[in-house]
Tab-separated table of C-alpha atoms in Angstrom:
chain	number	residue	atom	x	y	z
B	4	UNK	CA	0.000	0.000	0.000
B	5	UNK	CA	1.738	3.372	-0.863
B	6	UNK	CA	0.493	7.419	-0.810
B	7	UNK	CA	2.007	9.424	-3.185
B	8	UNK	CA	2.570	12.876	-4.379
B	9	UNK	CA	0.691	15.846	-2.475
B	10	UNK	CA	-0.900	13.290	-0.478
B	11	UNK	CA	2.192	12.283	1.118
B	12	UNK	CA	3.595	15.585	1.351
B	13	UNK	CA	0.956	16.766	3.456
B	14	UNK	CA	0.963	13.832	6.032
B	15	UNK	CA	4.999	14.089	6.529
B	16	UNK	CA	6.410	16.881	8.637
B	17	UNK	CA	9.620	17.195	6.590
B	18	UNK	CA	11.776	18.633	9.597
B	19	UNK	CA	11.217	16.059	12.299
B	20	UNK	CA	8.970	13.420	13.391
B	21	UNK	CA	8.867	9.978	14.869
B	22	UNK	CA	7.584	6.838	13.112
B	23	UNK	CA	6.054	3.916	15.400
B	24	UNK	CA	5.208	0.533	14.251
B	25	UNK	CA	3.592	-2.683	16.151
B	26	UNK	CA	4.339	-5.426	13.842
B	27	UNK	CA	5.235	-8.611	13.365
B	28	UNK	CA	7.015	-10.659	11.070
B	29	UNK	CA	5.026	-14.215	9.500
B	30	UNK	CA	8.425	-16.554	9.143
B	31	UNK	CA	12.104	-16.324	9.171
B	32	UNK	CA	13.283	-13.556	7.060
B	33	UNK	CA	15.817	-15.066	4.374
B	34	UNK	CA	19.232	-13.425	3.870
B	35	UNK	CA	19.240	-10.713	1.473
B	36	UNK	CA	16.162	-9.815	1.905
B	37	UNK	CA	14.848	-6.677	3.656
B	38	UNK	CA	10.989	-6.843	4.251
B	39	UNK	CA	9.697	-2.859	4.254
B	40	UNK	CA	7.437	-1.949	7.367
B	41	UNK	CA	7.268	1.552	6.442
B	42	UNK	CA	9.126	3.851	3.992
B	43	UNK	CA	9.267	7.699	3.523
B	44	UNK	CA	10.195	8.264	-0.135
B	45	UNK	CA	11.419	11.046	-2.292
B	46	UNK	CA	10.533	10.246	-6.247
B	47	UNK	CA	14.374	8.676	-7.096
B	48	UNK	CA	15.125	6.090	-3.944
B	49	UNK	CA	18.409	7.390	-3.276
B	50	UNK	CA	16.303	9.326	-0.678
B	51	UNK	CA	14.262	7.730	1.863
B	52	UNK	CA	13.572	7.238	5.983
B	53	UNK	CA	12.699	3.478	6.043
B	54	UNK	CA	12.241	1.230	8.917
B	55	UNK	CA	12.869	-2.601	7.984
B	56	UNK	CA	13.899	-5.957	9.194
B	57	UNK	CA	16.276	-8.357	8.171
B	58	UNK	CA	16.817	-12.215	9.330
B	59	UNK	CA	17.742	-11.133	12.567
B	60	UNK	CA	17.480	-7.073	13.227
B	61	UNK	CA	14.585	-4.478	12.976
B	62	UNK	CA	16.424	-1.315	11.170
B	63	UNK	CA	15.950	2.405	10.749
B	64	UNK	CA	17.724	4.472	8.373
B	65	UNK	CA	18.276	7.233	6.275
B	66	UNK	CA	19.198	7.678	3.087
B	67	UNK	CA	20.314	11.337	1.582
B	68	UNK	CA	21.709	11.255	-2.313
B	69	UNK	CA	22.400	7.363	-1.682
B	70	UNK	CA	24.189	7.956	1.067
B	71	UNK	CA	22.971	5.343	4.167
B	72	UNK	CA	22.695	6.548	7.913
B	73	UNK	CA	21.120	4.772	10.459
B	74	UNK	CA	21.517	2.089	13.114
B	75	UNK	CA	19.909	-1.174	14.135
B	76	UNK	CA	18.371	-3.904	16.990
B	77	UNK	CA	19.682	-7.144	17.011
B	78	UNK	CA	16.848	-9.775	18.110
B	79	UNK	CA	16.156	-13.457	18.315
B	80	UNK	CA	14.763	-15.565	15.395
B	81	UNK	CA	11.731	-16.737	17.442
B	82	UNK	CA	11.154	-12.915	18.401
B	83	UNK	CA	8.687	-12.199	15.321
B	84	UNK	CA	6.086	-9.054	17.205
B	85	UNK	CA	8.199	-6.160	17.628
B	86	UNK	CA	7.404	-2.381	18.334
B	87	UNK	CA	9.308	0.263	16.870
B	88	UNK	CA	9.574	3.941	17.216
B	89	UNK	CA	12.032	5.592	15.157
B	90	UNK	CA	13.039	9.728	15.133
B	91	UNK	CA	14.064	11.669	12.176
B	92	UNK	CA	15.230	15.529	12.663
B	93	UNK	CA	17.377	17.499	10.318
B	94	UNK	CA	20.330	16.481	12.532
B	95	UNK	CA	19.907	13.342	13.854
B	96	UNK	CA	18.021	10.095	14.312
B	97	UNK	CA	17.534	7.247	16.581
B	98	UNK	CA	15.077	4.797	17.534
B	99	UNK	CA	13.950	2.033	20.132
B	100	UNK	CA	12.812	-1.484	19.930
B	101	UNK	CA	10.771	-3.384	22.060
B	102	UNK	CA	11.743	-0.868	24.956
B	103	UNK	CA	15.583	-0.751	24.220
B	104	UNK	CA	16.935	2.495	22.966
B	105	UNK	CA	19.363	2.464	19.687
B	106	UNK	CA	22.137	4.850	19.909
B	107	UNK	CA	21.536	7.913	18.392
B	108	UNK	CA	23.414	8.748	14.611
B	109	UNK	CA	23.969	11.882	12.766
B	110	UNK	CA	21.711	13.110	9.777
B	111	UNK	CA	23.185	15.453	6.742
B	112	UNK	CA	19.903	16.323	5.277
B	113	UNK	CA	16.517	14.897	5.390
B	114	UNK	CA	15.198	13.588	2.530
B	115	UNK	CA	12.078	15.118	1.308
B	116	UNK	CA	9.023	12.690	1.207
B	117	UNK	CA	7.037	12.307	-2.081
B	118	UNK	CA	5.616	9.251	-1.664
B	119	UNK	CA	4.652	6.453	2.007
B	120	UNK	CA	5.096	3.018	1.323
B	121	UNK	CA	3.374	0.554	3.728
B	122	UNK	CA	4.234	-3.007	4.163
B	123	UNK	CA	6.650	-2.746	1.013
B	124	UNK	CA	9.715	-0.629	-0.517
B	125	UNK	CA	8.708	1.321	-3.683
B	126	UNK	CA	5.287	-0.353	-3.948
B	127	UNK	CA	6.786	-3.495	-5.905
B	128	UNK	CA	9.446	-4.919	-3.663
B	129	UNK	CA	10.678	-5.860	-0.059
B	130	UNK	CA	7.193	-6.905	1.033
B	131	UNK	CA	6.429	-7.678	4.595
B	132	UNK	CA	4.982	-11.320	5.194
B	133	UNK	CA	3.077	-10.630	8.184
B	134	UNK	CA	1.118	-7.442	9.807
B	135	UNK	CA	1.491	-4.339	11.120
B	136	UNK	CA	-0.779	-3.658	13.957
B	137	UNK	CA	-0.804	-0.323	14.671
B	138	UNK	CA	1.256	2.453	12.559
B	139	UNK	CA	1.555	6.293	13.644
B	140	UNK	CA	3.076	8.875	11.890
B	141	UNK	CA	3.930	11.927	15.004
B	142	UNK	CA	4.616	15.558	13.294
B	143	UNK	CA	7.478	15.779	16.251
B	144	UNK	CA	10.396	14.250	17.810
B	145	UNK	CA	8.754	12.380	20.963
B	146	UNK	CA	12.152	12.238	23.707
B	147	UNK	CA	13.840	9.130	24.179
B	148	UNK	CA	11.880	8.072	27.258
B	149	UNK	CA	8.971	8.255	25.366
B	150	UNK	CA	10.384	5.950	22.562
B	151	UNK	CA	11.147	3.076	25.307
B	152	UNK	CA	7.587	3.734	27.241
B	153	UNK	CA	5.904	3.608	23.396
B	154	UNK	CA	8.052	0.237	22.581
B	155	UNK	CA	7.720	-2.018	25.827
């Protein structure tokens, strides 16, 4: 599921915000293969906020003219419901997972956000097998307490 254009412009605050997810993943995530929970997009890819899992880590990150910023949470294979919450500002971003905060990593620029991909990366890849439970978009950066409290 994906908005696009003026849509998604006016949903994302483009200076700061904080993204938080209750999901959970259907099976063992094969290597090489990064299943999209959520995705801010601008129109090219090489800029983008995304929050994704691999076969053993829940990631945010930030991409600015291809270049990748961002950190992860290492978990266990059988741990499959996670809750996210994830900051972006025009300096910095961090996030917290299942009440553990990720250390905090330095943003260039924020990428501006033309299009919201749900559940997949660019509408036709990355797809998430399982569900998202509850998704919230904030228009501010919540504080780092409030990521744990919002993640336990």
């Amino acid at each position: 599921w994906s908005i696009t254009g003026a849509d998604a412009a006016r949903i994302v605050n483009t200076a700061q915000g904080t993204l938080y997810a209750d999901f959970a993943t259907g099976s063992v995530v094969p290597v090489n293969v990064y299943p999209t929970v959520i995705a801010l997009q601008g129109q090219d890819r090489q800029n983008e906020s995304v929050v994704y899992t691999t076969n053993n880590s829940v990631n945010f990150g930030i991409k600015t003219n291809n270049i990748n910023q961002g950190n992860n949470y290492a978990f266990a294979q059988t741990e499959r419901e996670i809750k996210v919450a994830a900051i972006y500002e025009s300096s910095s971003g961090t996030f917290a997972a299942n009440g553990l905060l990720a250390a905090p990593f330095n943003v260039n620029t924020l990428p501006i956000t033309s299009q919201i991909c749900i559940g997949n990366n660019n509408g036709t890849q990355n797809f998430l097998n399982g569900y998202i439970r509850r998704l919230t978009m904030y228009p501010k950066r919540l504080t780092d307490s409030q990521l744990k409290a919002l993640t336990r």
